[in-house]
Amino acid sequence: MSVTLRLVPPPVRLIDAPEPNWSHVARLSDDTGLLEHARNATVRREHGYCVDDVARGLLLAGREPQPTALVTGLAERYLAFVTHAMAPDGTVRNRLSYDRRWQDEPGTDDCWGRALWGLGTAAGRCAVPWIRREARQAFLIGARQRSQWSRAMAFAGLGAAEVLRGDPACGEAAQLLADAATVVGLPGSDPGWVWPEQRLSYANPALAEVLIHAGDLLGDEHLLEEGLRMLGWLCRVQEHQGHLSTVPVAGWQPADLSTPDGRHRFDQQPIEAAATADACAAAATATGDDAWDAPLFQAIAWFLGDNDAGIVMYDPLTGGCYDGLTPEGPNLNQGAESTLALVSTLQHARAWAGRSATRPSGGLA
């Protein structure tokens, strides 16, 4: 299966991408979890912890094929944090203050979905057997719940896809993945606005990605095609002068797409580039089509400086990623969400480089 993208690989080489660096993630972590914010590279304890970020950390640690002792230790702490945040009925709290007091009640908003995404990835991929077992048990508890929010369901569905890929007989994961695809919905027929929502906001690629996984793993060819169509359209509207220009914090509506140069493009968040890389890698895996290499390369290159400001988005001295791209340049704070987005995308760069070593070189190699 192929999709017409007509995107141009960026003018940087993947060989320029560094290896995933966990040093700043470790700097932001303590014996409880992963602290959310930093001032430059210094952790800001007063802001405490959130499941959103700790679950992201668990997800990435679970994706490491050969985790170091450092990464395994972080995975253990993050798993303990996420399971502590989960209530017996599978709902999830999000915010814990530095003095170890929960600041909210359990629910099924984004943090629930991200918790299941992290747990599902650890259950399906983690190299440490006991972490896989514990993560699966917690995932199955959380999978009893459903959310009214499309992004929460998409995140949970991505976790379900990880479980289902490792265990095709897991009915709970299959049902959650199917329900997530239903909540997200199918794209429209208007070629000018394919998206199933009236606004592009945040984590947009995750919505297309969950349809791709659902179509692939549940044997629904039409759903797979629709997810690919959504993602292909999103990649095209996010391309600007040959590089990735992610949907900014303020979002885009149909009127914003009428003139490519008339769109507001800032502030851009690293998590959006990482989500694009995740979805394009999923599309490439589901289809075997190397047409998805170009938007994947653009997402990687966004961090390397091929972006609207032409600025490298990470600090090689700390391993941290800058918190956002503004018209004046990067926000130099290096918080957990942004740094994890960098690590996630560099995992994809490493994986692509490993695959390309077994076939004729091309593209950005």
Coordinates of C-alpha atoms in Angstrom, one line a residue:
M1 CA 0.0 0.0 0.0
S2 CA 1.4 3.4 -0.9
V3 CA 0.5 7.0 -0.4
T4 CA 1.4 10.0 -2.5
L5 CA 3.3 12.5 -0.2
R6 CA 5.5 14.5 -2.6
L7 CA 7.6 15.6 0.3
V8 CA 11.3 16.6 0.0
P9 CA 13.8 15.1 2.4
P10 CA 15.5 17.9 4.4
P11 CA 19.0 19.1 3.5
V12 CA 20.7 17.5 6.5
R13 CA 22.0 13.9 6.8
L14 CA 20.8 11.4 9.3
I15 CA 24.4 10.7 10.1
D16 CA 24.3 14.1 11.8
A17 CA 21.7 12.8 14.3
P18 CA 23.2 12.0 17.7
E19 CA 22.4 8.8 19.6
P20 CA 19.5 9.1 22.1
N21 CA 21.0 10.7 25.2
W22 CA 19.3 10.0 28.6
S23 CA 21.6 12.2 30.7
H24 CA 19.1 15.1 31.0
V25 CA 16.2 12.8 31.6
A26 CA 18.2 11.4 34.5
R27 CA 19.0 14.9 35.7
L28 CA 15.2 15.6 35.9
S29 CA 14.5 12.3 37.7
D30 CA 14.7 11.4 41.4
D31 CA 13.7 8.4 43.4
T32 CA 10.0 9.3 43.0
G33 CA 9.6 10.0 39.3
L34 CA 10.4 12.6 36.6
L35 CA 10.0 16.2 37.4
E36 CA 8.1 18.3 34.9
H37 CA 9.9 21.6 34.4
A38 CA 13.4 23.1 34.2
R39 CA 14.9 26.6 34.2
N40 CA 17.5 26.2 31.5
A41 CA 18.8 22.8 32.5
T42 CA 18.1 23.1 36.2
V43 CA 15.1 21.1 37.5
R44 CA 12.3 23.2 39.1
R45 CA 11.1 21.1 42.0
E46 CA 8.3 23.5 42.8
H47 CA 6.3 22.3 39.8
G48 CA 6.4 18.7 40.9
Y49 CA 5.6 15.7 38.7
C50 CA 2.9 14.7 36.2
V51 CA 1.9 11.3 34.9
D52 CA 1.8 12.7 31.4
D53 CA 5.6 13.0 31.4
V54 CA 6.4 10.0 33.6
A55 CA 4.4 7.8 31.3
R56 CA 6.3 9.2 28.3
G57 CA 9.5 8.3 30.1
L58 CA 8.2 4.7 30.7
L59 CA 7.2 4.5 27.0
L60 CA 10.7 5.5 25.8
A61 CA 12.5 3.3 28.3
G62 CA 10.3 0.4 27.2
R63 CA 11.3 1.0 23.6
E64 CA 15.0 0.7 24.3
P65 CA 16.1 -2.6 22.7
Q66 CA 19.2 -2.9 24.9
P67 CA 18.6 -0.6 27.9
T68 CA 21.6 0.4 30.0
A69 CA 21.5 0.1 33.8
L70 CA 20.5 3.8 34.0
V71 CA 17.6 3.4 31.6
T72 CA 16.4 0.2 33.4
G73 CA 16.5 2.0 36.7
L74 CA 14.5 4.9 35.3
A75 CA 11.9 2.4 33.9
E76 CA 11.5 0.8 37.3
R77 CA 10.8 4.2 38.9
Y78 CA 8.5 5.4 36.2
L79 CA 6.5 2.2 36.4
A80 CA 6.1 2.5 40.1
F81 CA 4.9 6.1 39.7
V82 CA 2.4 5.3 37.0
T83 CA 0.9 2.4 38.9
H84 CA 0.8 4.5 42.1
A85 CA -1.2 7.1 40.1
M86 CA -3.8 4.5 39.0
A87 CA -6.9 4.0 41.1
P88 CA -8.3 0.5 41.6
D89 CA -11.0 1.1 38.9
G90 CA -8.3 2.1 36.3
T91 CA -8.7 5.9 36.4
V92 CA -5.6 7.9 36.8
R93 CA -4.4 11.0 38.7
N94 CA -2.0 13.3 37.0
R95 CA -0.2 15.8 39.3
L96 CA 1.9 15.1 42.3
S97 CA 3.6 17.9 44.2
Y98 CA 7.2 17.7 45.3
D99 CA 6.0 17.0 48.8
R100 CA 4.4 13.8 47.5
R101 CA 0.7 15.0 47.6
W102 CA -1.7 14.4 44.8
Q103 CA -3.2 17.6 43.5
D104 CA -6.2 16.1 41.5
E105 CA -8.7 13.3 41.4
P106 CA -8.5 10.2 39.2
G107 CA -10.1 10.5 35.8
T108 CA -9.9 9.5 32.1
D109 CA -8.4 12.5 30.5
D110 CA -5.1 12.6 28.6
C111 CA -3.0 11.4 31.6
W112 CA -5.1 8.2 31.6
G113 CA -4.5 7.7 27.9
R114 CA -0.7 8.4 28.3
A115 CA -0.5 6.1 31.3
L116 CA -1.9 3.2 29.2
W117 CA 0.4 4.1 26.3
G118 CA 3.4 3.9 28.5
L119 CA 2.2 0.7 30.3
G120 CA 1.3 -0.9 27.0
T121 CA 4.7 -0.2 25.5
A122 CA 6.5 -1.5 28.5
A123 CA 4.3 -4.6 28.5
G124 CA 4.9 -5.2 24.8
R125 CA 8.5 -4.3 24.4
C126 CA 10.5 -3.9 27.6
A127 CA 13.6 -6.0 27.7
V128 CA 13.1 -6.7 31.5
P129 CA 10.6 -9.5 32.0
W130 CA 9.3 -8.5 35.4
I131 CA 8.6 -5.0 34.1
R132 CA 6.7 -6.4 31.2
R133 CA 4.6 -8.5 33.5
E134 CA 3.8 -5.7 36.0
A135 CA 3.1 -3.2 33.2
R136 CA 0.7 -5.6 31.6
Q137 CA -1.3 -6.1 34.8
A138 CA -1.6 -2.4 35.3
F139 CA -2.5 -1.9 31.6
L140 CA -5.4 -4.4 31.9
I141 CA -6.8 -2.6 34.9
G142 CA -6.7 0.8 33.1
A143 CA -8.1 -0.8 29.9
R144 CA -11.5 -1.3 31.7
Q145 CA -12.1 2.5 31.4
R146 CA -13.0 4.6 28.4
S147 CA -12.7 8.4 27.8
Q148 CA -14.9 10.8 26.0
W149 CA -11.8 12.7 24.7
S150 CA -10.4 11.7 21.3
R151 CA -6.8 12.3 22.2
A152 CA -7.0 10.4 25.5
M153 CA -8.5 7.5 23.6
A154 CA -5.9 7.7 20.9
F155 CA -3.1 7.5 23.5
A156 CA -4.7 4.6 25.2
G157 CA -5.2 2.9 21.8
L158 CA -1.5 3.3 21.0
G159 CA -0.8 1.4 24.2
A160 CA -3.3 -1.2 23.3
A161 CA -1.6 -1.6 19.9
E162 CA 1.7 -2.3 21.6
V163 CA 0.1 -5.0 23.8
L164 CA -1.8 -6.5 20.9
R165 CA 1.3 -6.7 18.7
G166 CA 3.0 -8.8 21.3
D167 CA -0.1 -10.8 22.2
P168 CA -2.7 -11.0 19.3
A169 CA -5.0 -13.0 21.5
C170 CA -5.5 -10.1 24.1
G171 CA -9.1 -9.3 23.7
E172 CA -9.0 -6.4 26.1
A173 CA -6.4 -4.6 24.0
A174 CA -8.2 -5.4 20.7
Q175 CA -11.4 -3.9 22.1
L176 CA -9.7 -0.8 23.4
L177 CA -7.9 -0.2 20.1
A178 CA -11.2 -0.6 18.2
D179 CA -13.0 1.8 20.5
A180 CA -10.2 4.3 20.2
A181 CA -10.5 4.3 16.4
T182 CA -14.3 4.8 16.7
V183 CA -13.9 7.8 19.0
V184 CA -11.3 9.4 16.7
G185 CA -13.5 8.9 13.7
L186 CA -12.8 8.8 10.0
P187 CA -11.4 11.7 7.8
G188 CA -13.7 13.7 5.6
S189 CA -14.0 13.8 1.9
D190 CA -13.0 17.5 1.4
P191 CA -9.4 17.4 0.1
G192 CA -8.9 20.8 1.5
W193 CA -9.7 19.7 5.1
V194 CA -9.4 15.9 5.5
W195 CA -9.2 16.0 9.3
P196 CA -12.1 14.5 11.3
E197 CA -12.2 17.6 13.6
Q198 CA -12.8 21.2 12.9
R199 CA -9.4 22.3 14.2
L200 CA -5.9 21.0 14.3
S201 CA -4.8 21.4 17.9
Y202 CA -2.2 19.2 19.7
A203 CA -0.9 15.6 19.2
N204 CA -2.6 15.5 15.9
P205 CA -0.4 12.7 14.4
A206 CA -1.5 10.4 17.2
L207 CA -5.1 10.4 15.9
A208 CA -4.0 9.2 12.5
E209 CA -1.5 6.7 14.0
V210 CA -4.2 5.0 16.1
L211 CA -6.3 4.4 12.9
I212 CA -3.2 3.0 11.2
H213 CA -2.6 0.6 14.0
A214 CA -6.2 -0.4 14.3
G215 CA -6.5 -1.1 10.6
D216 CA -3.3 -3.0 10.5
L217 CA -3.7 -5.1 13.7
L218 CA -7.5 -5.6 13.5
G219 CA -7.4 -6.5 9.8
D220 CA -9.5 -3.6 8.6
E221 CA -8.0 -2.5 5.3
H222 CA -10.4 0.5 4.9
L223 CA -9.4 1.8 8.3
L224 CA -5.8 1.5 7.5
E225 CA -6.2 3.4 4.3
E226 CA -8.1 6.2 6.0
G227 CA -5.5 6.5 8.7
L228 CA -2.8 6.8 6.0
R229 CA -4.9 9.3 4.2
M230 CA -5.2 11.4 7.3
L231 CA -1.5 11.3 8.1
G232 CA -0.4 12.0 4.5
W233 CA -2.6 15.1 4.4
L234 CA -1.3 16.3 7.8
C235 CA 2.3 15.8 6.6
R236 CA 1.6 17.9 3.5
V237 CA 0.0 20.8 5.4
Q238 CA 2.9 20.7 8.0
E239 CA 5.5 21.0 5.2
H240 CA 6.8 24.6 4.7
Q241 CA 9.6 25.3 2.2
G242 CA 10.9 21.8 2.3
H243 CA 10.9 21.3 6.1
L244 CA 8.6 20.4 8.9
S245 CA 6.6 23.3 10.3
T246 CA 4.4 21.8 13.0
V247 CA 1.0 22.9 14.0
P248 CA 1.6 25.6 16.6
V249 CA 0.2 25.9 20.1
A250 CA -2.6 28.1 18.8
G251 CA -3.7 25.4 16.3
W252 CA -4.9 25.7 12.8
Q253 CA -8.5 26.0 11.4
P254 CA -9.5 25.5 7.7
A255 CA -9.1 29.2 7.0
D256 CA -5.5 29.0 8.1
L257 CA -4.7 26.6 5.2
S258 CA -5.9 28.9 2.4
T259 CA -2.4 30.4 2.0
P260 CA 0.7 28.5 3.1
D261 CA 2.6 31.6 4.0
G262 CA -0.3 33.2 5.8
R263 CA -0.4 30.6 8.7
H264 CA 0.7 31.5 12.1
R265 CA 3.6 29.1 12.8
F266 CA 4.8 29.8 16.3
D267 CA 5.0 28.6 19.1
Q268 CA 6.0 25.1 17.9
Q269 CA 6.5 22.3 20.4
P270 CA 9.0 19.5 20.2
I271 CA 6.3 17.0 21.1
E272 CA 4.6 17.7 17.8
A273 CA 7.7 16.8 15.8
A274 CA 8.1 13.7 17.9
A275 CA 4.4 12.7 17.3
T276 CA 4.9 13.1 13.6
A277 CA 8.0 10.8 13.7
D278 CA 6.0 8.2 15.7
A279 CA 3.1 8.2 13.2
C280 CA 5.3 8.1 10.1
A281 CA 7.4 5.2 11.5
A282 CA 4.1 3.4 12.2
A283 CA 2.9 4.0 8.7
A284 CA 6.2 2.7 7.3
T285 CA 6.0 -0.4 9.4
A286 CA 2.3 -1.1 8.5
T287 CA 2.8 -0.6 4.7
G288 CA 6.5 -1.3 4.0
D289 CA 6.4 1.8 1.9
D290 CA 9.5 4.0 2.0
A291 CA 7.5 7.0 0.9
W292 CA 7.1 7.6 4.7
D293 CA 10.9 8.1 5.0
A294 CA 10.7 11.7 3.8
P295 CA 8.3 13.0 6.5
L296 CA 10.1 10.9 9.1
F297 CA 13.4 12.5 8.1
Q298 CA 11.8 16.0 8.3
A299 CA 10.7 15.3 11.8
I300 CA 14.2 14.2 12.8
A301 CA 15.7 17.2 11.0
W302 CA 13.4 19.6 12.8
F303 CA 15.5 19.0 16.0
L304 CA 18.8 19.3 14.0
G305 CA 18.0 22.8 12.8
D306 CA 15.9 22.3 9.6
N307 CA 12.9 24.2 10.9
D308 CA 11.3 27.6 10.5
A309 CA 14.0 29.4 12.5
G310 CA 17.0 27.4 11.2
I311 CA 18.1 26.7 14.8
V312 CA 19.2 23.4 16.4
M313 CA 16.7 22.5 19.1
Y314 CA 18.9 20.7 21.7
D315 CA 21.8 21.4 23.9
P316 CA 24.6 18.9 23.2
L317 CA 26.2 19.7 26.6
T318 CA 23.2 18.7 28.7
G319 CA 21.3 16.3 26.4
G320 CA 18.2 18.4 26.9
C321 CA 15.8 19.7 24.3
Y322 CA 14.6 23.3 24.3
D323 CA 10.9 23.7 25.3
G324 CA 9.6 25.5 22.2
L325 CA 10.4 27.3 19.0
T326 CA 9.4 31.0 18.9
P327 CA 9.9 33.7 16.3
E328 CA 12.9 34.9 18.3
G329 CA 14.4 31.4 18.6
P330 CA 14.2 28.6 21.1
N331 CA 12.8 28.7 24.6
L332 CA 16.0 27.7 26.4
N333 CA 14.3 25.9 29.2
Q334 CA 14.8 22.1 28.9
G335 CA 11.8 20.4 30.5
A336 CA 10.8 16.8 30.6
E337 CA 8.2 16.8 27.7
S338 CA 10.6 18.4 25.3
T339 CA 13.6 16.3 26.2
L340 CA 11.6 13.1 25.9
A341 CA 10.4 14.3 22.5
L342 CA 14.0 14.6 21.4
V343 CA 14.9 11.1 22.8
S344 CA 11.9 9.6 21.1
T345 CA 12.7 11.0 17.7
L346 CA 16.4 10.0 18.0
Q347 CA 15.2 6.5 18.7
H348 CA 13.5 6.6 15.3
A349 CA 16.7 8.0 13.7
R350 CA 18.7 5.1 15.2
A351 CA 16.2 2.5 14.1
W352 CA 16.1 3.9 10.6
A353 CA 19.9 3.9 10.4
G354 CA 20.0 0.3 11.5
R355 CA 17.5 -0.7 8.9
S356 CA 19.3 1.2 6.2
A357 CA 22.6 -0.5 6.9
T358 CA 21.1 -3.7 5.5
R359 CA 19.9 -2.2 2.2
P360 CA 21.3 0.1 -0.4
S361 CA 21.9 3.6 0.9
G362 CA 19.7 6.5 -0.2
G363 CA 17.8 9.5 1.0
L364 CA 19.7 11.1 3.8
A365 CA 22.1 8.3 4.6

